[in-house]
XYZ file of C-alpha atoms in Angstrom:
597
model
C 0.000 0.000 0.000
C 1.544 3.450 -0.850
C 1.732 6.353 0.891
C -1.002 8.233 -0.210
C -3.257 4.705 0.257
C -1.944 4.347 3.751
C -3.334 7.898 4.706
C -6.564 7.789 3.065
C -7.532 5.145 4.660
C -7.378 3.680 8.332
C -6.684 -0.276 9.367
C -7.771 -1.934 12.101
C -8.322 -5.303 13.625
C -9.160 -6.543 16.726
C -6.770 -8.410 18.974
C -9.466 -10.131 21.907
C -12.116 -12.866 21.050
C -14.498 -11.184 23.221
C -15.288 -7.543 23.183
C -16.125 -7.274 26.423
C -12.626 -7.085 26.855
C -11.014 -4.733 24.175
C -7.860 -4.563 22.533
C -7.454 -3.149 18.931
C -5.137 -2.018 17.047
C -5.432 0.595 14.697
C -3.099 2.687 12.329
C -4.232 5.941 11.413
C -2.487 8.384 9.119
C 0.288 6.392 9.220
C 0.398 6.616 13.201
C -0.160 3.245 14.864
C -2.251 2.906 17.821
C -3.054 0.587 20.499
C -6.768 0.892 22.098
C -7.070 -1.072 25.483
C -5.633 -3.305 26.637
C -8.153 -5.447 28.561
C -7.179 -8.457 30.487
C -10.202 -11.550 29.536
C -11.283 -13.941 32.280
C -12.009 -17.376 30.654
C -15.219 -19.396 32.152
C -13.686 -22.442 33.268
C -13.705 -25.518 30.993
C -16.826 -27.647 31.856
C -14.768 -30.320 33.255
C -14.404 -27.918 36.271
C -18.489 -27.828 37.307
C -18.180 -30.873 38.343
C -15.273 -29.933 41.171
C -14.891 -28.183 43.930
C -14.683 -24.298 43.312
C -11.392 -24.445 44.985
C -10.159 -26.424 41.987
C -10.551 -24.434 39.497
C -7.860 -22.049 38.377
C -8.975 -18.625 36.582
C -7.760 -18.644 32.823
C -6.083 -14.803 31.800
C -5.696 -14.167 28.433
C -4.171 -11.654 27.362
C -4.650 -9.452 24.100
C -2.826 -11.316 20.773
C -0.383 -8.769 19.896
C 1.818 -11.421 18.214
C -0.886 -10.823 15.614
C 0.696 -7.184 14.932
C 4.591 -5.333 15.162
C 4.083 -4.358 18.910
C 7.418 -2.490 18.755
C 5.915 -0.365 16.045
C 3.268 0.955 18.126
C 3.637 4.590 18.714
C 0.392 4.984 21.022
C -1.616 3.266 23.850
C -5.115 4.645 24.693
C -6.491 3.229 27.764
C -10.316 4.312 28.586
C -10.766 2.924 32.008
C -9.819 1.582 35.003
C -11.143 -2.109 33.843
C -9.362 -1.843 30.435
C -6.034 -1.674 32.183
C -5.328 -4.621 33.685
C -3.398 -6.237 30.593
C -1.151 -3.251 29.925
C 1.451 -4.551 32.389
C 2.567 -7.836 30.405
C 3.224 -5.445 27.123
C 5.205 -2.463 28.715
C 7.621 -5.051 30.687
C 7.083 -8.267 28.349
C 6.948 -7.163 24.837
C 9.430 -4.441 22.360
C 6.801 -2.180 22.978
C 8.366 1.486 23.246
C 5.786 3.966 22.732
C 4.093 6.235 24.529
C 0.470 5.360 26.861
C -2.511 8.171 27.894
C -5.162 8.041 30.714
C -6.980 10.338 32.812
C -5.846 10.108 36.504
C -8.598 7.686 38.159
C -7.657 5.182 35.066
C -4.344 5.059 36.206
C -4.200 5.017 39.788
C -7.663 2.676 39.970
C -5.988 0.480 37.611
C -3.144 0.290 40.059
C -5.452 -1.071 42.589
C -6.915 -3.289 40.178
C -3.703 -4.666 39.504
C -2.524 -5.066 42.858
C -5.695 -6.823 43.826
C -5.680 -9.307 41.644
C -1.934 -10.425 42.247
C -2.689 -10.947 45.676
C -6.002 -12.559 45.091
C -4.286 -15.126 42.318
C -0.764 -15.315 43.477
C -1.599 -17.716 46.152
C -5.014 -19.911 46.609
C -6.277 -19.791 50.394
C -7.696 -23.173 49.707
C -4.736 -25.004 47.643
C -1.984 -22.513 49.243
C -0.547 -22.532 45.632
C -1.278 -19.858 42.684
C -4.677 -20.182 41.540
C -4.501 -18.652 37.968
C -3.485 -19.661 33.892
C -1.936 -16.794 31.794
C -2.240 -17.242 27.914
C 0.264 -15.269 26.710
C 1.819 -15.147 23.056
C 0.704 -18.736 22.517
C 1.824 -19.676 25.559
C 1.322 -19.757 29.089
C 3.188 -17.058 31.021
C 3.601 -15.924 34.727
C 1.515 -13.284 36.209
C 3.218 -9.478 36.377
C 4.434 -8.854 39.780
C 3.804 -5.456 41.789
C 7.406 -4.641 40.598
C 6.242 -4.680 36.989
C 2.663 -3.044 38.179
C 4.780 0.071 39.447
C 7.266 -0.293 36.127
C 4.300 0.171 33.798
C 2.178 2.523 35.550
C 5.052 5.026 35.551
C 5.683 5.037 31.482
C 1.793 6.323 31.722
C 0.788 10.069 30.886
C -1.735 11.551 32.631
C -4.555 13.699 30.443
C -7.631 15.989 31.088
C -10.674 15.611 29.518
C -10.812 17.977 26.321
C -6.792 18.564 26.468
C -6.022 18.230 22.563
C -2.314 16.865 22.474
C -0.386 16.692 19.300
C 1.668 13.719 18.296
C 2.871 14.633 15.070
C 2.240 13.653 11.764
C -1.139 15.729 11.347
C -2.484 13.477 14.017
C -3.967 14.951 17.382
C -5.887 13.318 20.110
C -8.436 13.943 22.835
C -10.291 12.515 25.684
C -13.926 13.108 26.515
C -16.062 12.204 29.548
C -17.631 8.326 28.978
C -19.527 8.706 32.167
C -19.028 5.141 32.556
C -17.243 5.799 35.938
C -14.470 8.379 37.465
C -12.015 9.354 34.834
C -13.407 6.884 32.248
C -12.704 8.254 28.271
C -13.703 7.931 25.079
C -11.296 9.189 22.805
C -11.288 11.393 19.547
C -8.324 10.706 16.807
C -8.306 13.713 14.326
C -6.142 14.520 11.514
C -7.071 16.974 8.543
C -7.894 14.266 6.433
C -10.536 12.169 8.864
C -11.794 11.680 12.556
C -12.135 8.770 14.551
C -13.842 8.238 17.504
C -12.715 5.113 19.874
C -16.070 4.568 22.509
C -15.895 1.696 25.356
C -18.057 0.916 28.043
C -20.286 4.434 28.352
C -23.246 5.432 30.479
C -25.684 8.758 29.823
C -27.265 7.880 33.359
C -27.613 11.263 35.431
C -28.073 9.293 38.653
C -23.992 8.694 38.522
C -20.999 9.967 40.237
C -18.908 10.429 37.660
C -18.983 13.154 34.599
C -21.665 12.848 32.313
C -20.938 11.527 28.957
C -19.655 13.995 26.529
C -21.570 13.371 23.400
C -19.705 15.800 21.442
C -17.635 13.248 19.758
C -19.997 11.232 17.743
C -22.060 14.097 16.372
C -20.067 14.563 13.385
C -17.242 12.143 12.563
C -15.548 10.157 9.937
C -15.682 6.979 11.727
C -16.676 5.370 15.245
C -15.473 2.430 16.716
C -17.837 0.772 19.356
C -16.852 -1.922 21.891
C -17.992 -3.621 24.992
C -21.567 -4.086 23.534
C -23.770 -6.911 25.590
C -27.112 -8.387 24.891
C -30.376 -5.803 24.996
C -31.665 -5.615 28.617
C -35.456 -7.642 28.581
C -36.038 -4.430 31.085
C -35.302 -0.539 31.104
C -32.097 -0.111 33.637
C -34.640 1.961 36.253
C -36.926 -0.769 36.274
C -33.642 -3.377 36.681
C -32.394 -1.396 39.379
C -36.091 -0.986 41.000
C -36.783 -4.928 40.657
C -33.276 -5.613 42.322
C -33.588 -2.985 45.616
C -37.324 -4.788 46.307
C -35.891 -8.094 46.295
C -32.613 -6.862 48.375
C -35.251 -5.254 50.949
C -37.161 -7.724 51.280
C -34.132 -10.074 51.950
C -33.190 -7.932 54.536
C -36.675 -7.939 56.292
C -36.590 -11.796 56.356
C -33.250 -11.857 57.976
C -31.336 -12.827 55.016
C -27.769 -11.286 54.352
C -27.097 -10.134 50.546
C -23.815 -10.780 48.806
C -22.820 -8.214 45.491
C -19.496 -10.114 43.990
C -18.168 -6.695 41.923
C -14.844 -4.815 41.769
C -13.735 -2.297 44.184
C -14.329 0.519 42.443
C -16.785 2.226 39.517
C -19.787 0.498 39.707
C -19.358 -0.438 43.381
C -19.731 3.832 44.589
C -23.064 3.278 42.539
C -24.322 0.973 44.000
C -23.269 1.657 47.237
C -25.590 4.987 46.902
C -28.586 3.683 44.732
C -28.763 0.766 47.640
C -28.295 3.156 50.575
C -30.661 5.848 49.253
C -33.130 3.459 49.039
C -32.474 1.459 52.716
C -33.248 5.305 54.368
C -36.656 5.376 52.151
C -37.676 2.312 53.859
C -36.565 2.704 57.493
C -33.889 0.472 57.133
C -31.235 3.417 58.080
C -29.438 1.530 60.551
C -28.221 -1.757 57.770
C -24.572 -2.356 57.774
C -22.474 -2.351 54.359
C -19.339 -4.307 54.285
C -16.838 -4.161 51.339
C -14.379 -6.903 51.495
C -11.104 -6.412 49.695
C -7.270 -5.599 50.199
C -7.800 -2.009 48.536
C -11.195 -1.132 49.945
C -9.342 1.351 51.789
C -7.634 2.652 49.539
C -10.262 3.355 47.296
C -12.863 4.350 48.830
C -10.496 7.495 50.061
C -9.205 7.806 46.288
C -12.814 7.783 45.007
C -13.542 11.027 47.429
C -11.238 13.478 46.565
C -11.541 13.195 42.759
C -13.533 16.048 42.586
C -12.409 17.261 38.435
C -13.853 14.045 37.531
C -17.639 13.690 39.493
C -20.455 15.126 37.906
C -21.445 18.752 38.998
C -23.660 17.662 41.328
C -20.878 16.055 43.494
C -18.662 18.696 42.934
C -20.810 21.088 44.620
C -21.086 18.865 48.024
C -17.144 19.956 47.940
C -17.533 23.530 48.263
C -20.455 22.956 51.018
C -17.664 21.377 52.938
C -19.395 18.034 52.775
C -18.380 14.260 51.481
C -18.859 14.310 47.832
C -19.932 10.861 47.613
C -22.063 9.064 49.692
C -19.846 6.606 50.691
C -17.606 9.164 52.652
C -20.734 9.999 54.807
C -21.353 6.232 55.830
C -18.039 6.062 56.724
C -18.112 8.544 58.686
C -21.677 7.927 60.674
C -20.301 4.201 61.190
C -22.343 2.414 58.473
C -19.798 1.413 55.906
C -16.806 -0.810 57.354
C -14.045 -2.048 55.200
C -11.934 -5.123 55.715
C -8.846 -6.567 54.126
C -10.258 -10.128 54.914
C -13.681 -11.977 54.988
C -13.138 -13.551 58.051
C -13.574 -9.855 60.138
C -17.039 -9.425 58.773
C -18.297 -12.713 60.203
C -17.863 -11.054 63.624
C -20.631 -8.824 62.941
C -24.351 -9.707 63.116
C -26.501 -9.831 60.686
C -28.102 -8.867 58.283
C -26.020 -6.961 56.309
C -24.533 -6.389 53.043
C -21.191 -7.426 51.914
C -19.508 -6.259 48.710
C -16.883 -8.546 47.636
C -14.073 -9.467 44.578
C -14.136 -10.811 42.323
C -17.259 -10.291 40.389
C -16.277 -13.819 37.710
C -16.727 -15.808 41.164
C -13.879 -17.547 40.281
C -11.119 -15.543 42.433
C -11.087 -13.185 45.268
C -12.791 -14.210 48.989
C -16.249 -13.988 46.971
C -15.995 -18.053 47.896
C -15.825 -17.244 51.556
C -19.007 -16.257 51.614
C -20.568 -18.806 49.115
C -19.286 -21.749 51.502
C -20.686 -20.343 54.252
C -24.129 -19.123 53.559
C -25.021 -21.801 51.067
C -27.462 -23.746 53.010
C -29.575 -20.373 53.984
C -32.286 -19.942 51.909
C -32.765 -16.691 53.124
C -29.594 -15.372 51.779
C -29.130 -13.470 48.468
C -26.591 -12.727 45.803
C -26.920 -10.204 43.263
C -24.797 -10.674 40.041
C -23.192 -7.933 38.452
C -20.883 -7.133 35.463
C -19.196 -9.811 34.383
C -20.708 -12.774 36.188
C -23.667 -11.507 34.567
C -22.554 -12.747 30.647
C -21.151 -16.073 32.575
C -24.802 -16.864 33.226
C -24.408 -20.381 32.298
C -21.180 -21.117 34.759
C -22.798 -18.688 37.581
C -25.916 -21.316 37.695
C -23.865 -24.320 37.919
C -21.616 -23.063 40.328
C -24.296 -22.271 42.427
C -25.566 -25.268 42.527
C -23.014 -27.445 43.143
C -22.751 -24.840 46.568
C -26.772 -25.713 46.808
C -26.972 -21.790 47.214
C -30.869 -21.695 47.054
C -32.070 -17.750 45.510
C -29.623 -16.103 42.835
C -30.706 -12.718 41.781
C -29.055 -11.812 38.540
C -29.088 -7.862 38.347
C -26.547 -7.009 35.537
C -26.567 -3.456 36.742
C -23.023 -2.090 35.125
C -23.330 -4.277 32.235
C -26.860 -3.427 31.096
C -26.004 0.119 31.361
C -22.435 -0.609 28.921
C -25.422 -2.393 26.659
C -27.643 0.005 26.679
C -25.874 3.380 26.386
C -23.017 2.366 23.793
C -26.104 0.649 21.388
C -27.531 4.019 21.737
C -24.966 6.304 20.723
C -23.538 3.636 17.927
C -26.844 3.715 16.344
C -27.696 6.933 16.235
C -24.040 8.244 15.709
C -23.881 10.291 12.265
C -20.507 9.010 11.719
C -20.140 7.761 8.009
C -18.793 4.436 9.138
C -19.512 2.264 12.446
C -17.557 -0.136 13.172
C -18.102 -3.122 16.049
C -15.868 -5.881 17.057
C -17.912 -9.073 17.191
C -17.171 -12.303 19.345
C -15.610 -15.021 18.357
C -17.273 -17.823 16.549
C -20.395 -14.909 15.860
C -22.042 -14.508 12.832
C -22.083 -11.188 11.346
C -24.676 -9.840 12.340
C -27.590 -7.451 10.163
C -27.051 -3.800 10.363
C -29.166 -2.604 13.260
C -32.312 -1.057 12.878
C -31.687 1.816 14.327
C -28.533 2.946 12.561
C -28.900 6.274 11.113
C -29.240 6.717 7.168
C -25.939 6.945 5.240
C -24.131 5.162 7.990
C -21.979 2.520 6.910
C -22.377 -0.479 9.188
C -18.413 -3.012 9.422
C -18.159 -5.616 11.810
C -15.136 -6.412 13.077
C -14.063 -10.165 13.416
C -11.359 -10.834 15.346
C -7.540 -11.070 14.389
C -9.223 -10.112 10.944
C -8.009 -7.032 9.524
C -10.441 -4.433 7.982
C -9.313 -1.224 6.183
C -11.217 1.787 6.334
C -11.498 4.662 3.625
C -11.816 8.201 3.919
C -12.803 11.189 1.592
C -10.237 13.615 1.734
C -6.866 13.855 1.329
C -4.965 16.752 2.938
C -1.360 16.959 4.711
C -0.791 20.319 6.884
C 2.523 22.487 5.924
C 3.176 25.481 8.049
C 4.733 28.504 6.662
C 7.593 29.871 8.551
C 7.877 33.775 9.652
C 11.331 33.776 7.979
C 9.908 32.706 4.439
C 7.278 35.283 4.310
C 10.070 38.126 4.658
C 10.396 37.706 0.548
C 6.724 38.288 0.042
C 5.393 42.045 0.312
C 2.929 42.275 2.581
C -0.753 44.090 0.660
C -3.523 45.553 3.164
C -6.739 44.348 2.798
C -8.333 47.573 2.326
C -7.715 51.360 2.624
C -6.810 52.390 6.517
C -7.143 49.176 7.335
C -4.028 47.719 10.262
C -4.414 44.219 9.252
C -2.590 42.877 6.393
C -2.174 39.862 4.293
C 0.643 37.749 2.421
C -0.382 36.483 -0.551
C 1.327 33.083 -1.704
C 1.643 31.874 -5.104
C 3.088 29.367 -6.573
C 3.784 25.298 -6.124
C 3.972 24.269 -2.164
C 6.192 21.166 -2.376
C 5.852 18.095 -0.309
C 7.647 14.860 -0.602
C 4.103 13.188 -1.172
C 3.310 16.052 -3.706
C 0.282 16.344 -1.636
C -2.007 19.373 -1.929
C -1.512 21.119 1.206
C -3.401 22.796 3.360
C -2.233 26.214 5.065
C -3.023 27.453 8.501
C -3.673 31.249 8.245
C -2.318 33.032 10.937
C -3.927 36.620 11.733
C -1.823 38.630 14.345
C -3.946 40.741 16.634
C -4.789 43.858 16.227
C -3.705 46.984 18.057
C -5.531 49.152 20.245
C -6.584 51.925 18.203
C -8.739 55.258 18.438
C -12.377 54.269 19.041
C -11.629 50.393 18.768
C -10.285 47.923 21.101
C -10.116 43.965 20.232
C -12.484 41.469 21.174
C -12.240 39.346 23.732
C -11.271 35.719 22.471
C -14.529 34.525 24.145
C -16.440 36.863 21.985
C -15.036 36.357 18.725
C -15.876 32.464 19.356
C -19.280 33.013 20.190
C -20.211 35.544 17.754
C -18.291 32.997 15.368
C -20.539 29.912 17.010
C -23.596 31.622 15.657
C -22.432 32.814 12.606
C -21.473 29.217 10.889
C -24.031 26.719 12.830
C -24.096 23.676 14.978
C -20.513 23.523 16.473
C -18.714 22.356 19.362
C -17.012 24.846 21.444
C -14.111 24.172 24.148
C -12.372 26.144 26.638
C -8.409 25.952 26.920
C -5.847 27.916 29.148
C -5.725 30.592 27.069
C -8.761 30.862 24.696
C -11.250 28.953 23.080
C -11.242 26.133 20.405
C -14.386 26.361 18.221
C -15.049 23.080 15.718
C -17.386 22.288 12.677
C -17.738 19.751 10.202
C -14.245 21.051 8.218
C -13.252 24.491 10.220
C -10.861 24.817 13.265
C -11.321 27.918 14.791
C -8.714 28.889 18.026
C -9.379 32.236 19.620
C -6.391 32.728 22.223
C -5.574 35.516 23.896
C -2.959 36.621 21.901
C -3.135 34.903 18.820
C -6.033 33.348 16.509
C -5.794 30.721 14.153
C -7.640 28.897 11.576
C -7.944 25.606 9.908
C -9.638 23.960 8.170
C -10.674 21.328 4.543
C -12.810 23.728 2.538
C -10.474 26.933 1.306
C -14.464 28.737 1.006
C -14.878 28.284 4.496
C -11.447 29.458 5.837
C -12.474 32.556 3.395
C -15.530 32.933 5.222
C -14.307 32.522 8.087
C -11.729 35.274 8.052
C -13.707 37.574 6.901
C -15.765 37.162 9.431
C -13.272 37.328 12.018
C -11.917 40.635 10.642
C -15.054 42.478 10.683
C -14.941 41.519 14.342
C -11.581 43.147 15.290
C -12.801 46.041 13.450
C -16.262 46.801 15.413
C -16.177 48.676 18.681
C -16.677 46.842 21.524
């Protein structure tokens, strides 16, 4: 593929048999990428129902880079805490030299994540041996150590949401809010020639913590990749959630204690409030919550004090001098206790609730509990995440523990379902494109997509190109070239002035280039002084339609379907596909400078 081929077009292929936990790689303008790197827990082979839980070791697998030139990777994107956990094995086991992004509570939940599950697999409390099976490059391969945990997590760059950062080559990136949990992305790949948008597990629920999705992304792009789809919910998530805290209620009244096997962090703060909200409705104030877990600690304080990334609701209970989540406030009135081990909770008397790791029931002290409350029928467990799409092992393993009332509640994954179906189908991106499971057939495009929308799935380790319209490479002109050009004014008395260019611009593609226009500001005159920056990208906002509009250190970044506008303090600049538009554009801008404000 030539040069020219390579940039009009994108490739990408998917390097995980299940989407649920994505990894894909993808080479954009030439730039190659790396989005997620998820860690997949394997059901156990079915030889295993028929043994002791304590038997069964978890199966890791992680992503099949082998399939790809890891050392040629450039970029790692990482959109949440959950989508971490693999990263580990290919910045300390693999050529890989590139650089990795995430927003703060990826990184340092992740961390947690990862320490947690070393501890939890490194050594069975049953078999007193290590209680895990990497597949890894074909092969089976230890399990990182907290030594590599720490080596990895400090090649990681921290980002804001909305910070546009450049890496060369034409190509810039940003994150925006997912609203899945704290710090979860989706990210936006943009070059002059296309955008892509990369979306994982996403919520639009307003009953959160976290920041609410930023939709922004999808309304206008080039192409969307979705991932971490799940089956359609048989019920609306309200009425899921409603369903589940009637049953959990009425557990309690009957004496029952209720076990939620989930991570400690995300979905667990959600929970944690939705369920404790709803135990004050019904007089139930007094109802202990126990999280179980070697990080609970750690977490829960960590979850408090990321204010940037809550939801302005949350954010508000900061400047009232109050716990921003409600977890802090049980804490501190003595109704949330966290333990590092499951035998401390069996102290207390019941009922109560216990929140414990790991949510696949196949590692973590989640078995503690099963072993001992299995012959109470009053007792409950509510499934959640990704028990819930290991349906068919859950049941059987509850059985063989003759564990008499399951509750299965997908409450995190329903919402992944749910909210990424909806923005994939109603994205106007021209292209969608979904990683399917393994051993799935392609499915029809869905009924809901919009019109003009092409639908690709995306089968795994199969790769799939994707075209784009334009084809545009940025030059810059440089201050010291422009010295042989006479500058012209644009019209009598007027202070701004113009270089006109002509001639060949030559690149080593011979590409036609685009040029960014730079206007320097204009001086305080008699009777005039110059907009503000936030004026000039309003007035600019109306002028040229539906637009998204971003504020940055020193300005504000305007964007359309093929215009750039930045309006800095000191500087403004424009870009942009259509030359009619930059026109426009200008014009516009220096009829601004030249009103009285």
């Amino acid at each position: 593929m030539s040069a020219t081929e390579r940039r009009q077009c994108a490739e990408i292929v998917s390097l995980s048999k299940n989407p649920q936990f994505p990894c894909l790689y993808l080479e954009f303008q030439r730039v190659p990428f790396l989005l997620d790197c998820a860690l997949e827990f394997l059901r156990p082979p079915s030889s295993v129902h028929n043994a002791h839980i304590s038997d069964a070791s978890v199966k890791l697998v992680v992503p099949r880079v082998s399939e790809i030139s890891i050392e040629q990777v450039d970029f790692i994107l990482i959109t949440n805490s959950y989508n971490i956990l693999a990263l580990p094995f290919i910045t300390e086991y693999t050529a890989f030299k590139g650089r990795i992004f995430a927003t703060e509570p990826t990184v340092e939940f992740g961390r947690l994540l990862m320490e947690e599950m070393v501890g939890n697999l490194s050594r069975d409390p049953y078999t007193g041996v290590a209680n895990y099976v990497v597949h890894f490059e074909k092969d089976v391969h230890p399990l990182y150590s907290l030594h590599d945990i720490e080596s990895c997590i400090s090649k990681i760059e921290r980002v804001h949401y909305s910070e546009y950062l450049d890496l060369g080559g034409d190509v810039e990136i940003v994150a925006r809010s997912s609203g899945f949990c704290l710090g979860g992305a989706n990210w936006m790949i943009k070059s002059p020639n296309a955008t892509v948008t990369y979306m994982a597990a996403s919520s639009n629920s307003r009953i959160g913590h976290s920041t609410v999705i930023d939709v922004a992304p999808f309304s206008k792009t080039d192409a969307t990749i979705v991932t971490q789809l799940g089956t359609a919910p048989t019920l609306p998530l309200g009425d899921m959630i409603t369903n589940m805290l009637n049953i959990l209620v009425k557990t309690l009244e009957q004496g029952g204690n209720v076990l939620l096997p989930v991570n400690p962090c995300g979905t667990m703060f959600e929970l944690i409030a939705i369920i404790s909200e709803y135990l004050r409705s019904c007089g139930l104030v007094t109802t202990p919550i126990h999280i179980v877990s070697s990080i609970a600690k750690r977490s829960l304080h960590l979850a408090n004090i990321q204010g940037e990334w809550m939801s302005l609701e949350k954010q508000a209970n900061l400047y009232e001098a109050r716990q921003p989540l409600i977890h802090g406030r049980l804490l501190e009135d003595k109704l949330l206790f966290h333990h590092d081990f499951s035998a401390s909770v069996f102290q207390y008397r019941g009922p109560y609730i216990v929140f414990v790791g790991h949510p696949s029931l196949q590692a973590g002290q989640v078995r503690d509990f099963l072993k001992v409350w299995k012959n109470d029928p009053r007792n409950l467990m509510v499934v959640t995440g990704q028990a819930a799409h290991m349906s068919g092992f859950v049941t059987v393993y509850l059985q063989l523990l003759n564990a008499s009332r399951i509750v299965e509640r997908a409450i995190s994954q329903t919402g992944i379902c749910r909210d990424n179906e909806d923005a994939a189908t109603r994205t106007s991106a021209k292209k969608l494109v979904i990683p399917l499971r393994a051993g799935v057939a392609i499915p029809e495009v869905p009924p809901t997509m919009q019109k003009g929308t092409l639908f690709t799935p995306l089968s795994p380790f199969q790769f799939t190109h994707i075209s784009f319209d334009r084809d545009f490479a940025r030059c810059r002109i440089m201050d010291q070239d422009l010295k042989e050009f006479a500058p012209t004014f644009l019209e009598a008395h007027s202070e701004q002035r113009s270089v006109i260019v002509s001639g060949n611009l030559l690149h080593k593609d011979k590409l036609t280039c685009q040029i960014r226009k730079v206007m320097p500001p204009v001086e305080a005159s008699a009777g005039r002084v110059r907009p503000t920056a936030e004026a000039i990208a309003a007035q600019c906002g109306r002028e040229f339609g539906p637009h998204t509009i971003h504020r940055v250190p020193s300005g504000y970044v305007i964007e359309w379907d093929t215009l750039r506008l930045s309006a800095l303090a000191d500087d403004i600049q424009i870009e942009g596909s259509d030359m009619g538009d930059m026109d426009r554009l200008r014009t516009l801008i220096l009829e601004l400078v030249k009103s009285p404000v």
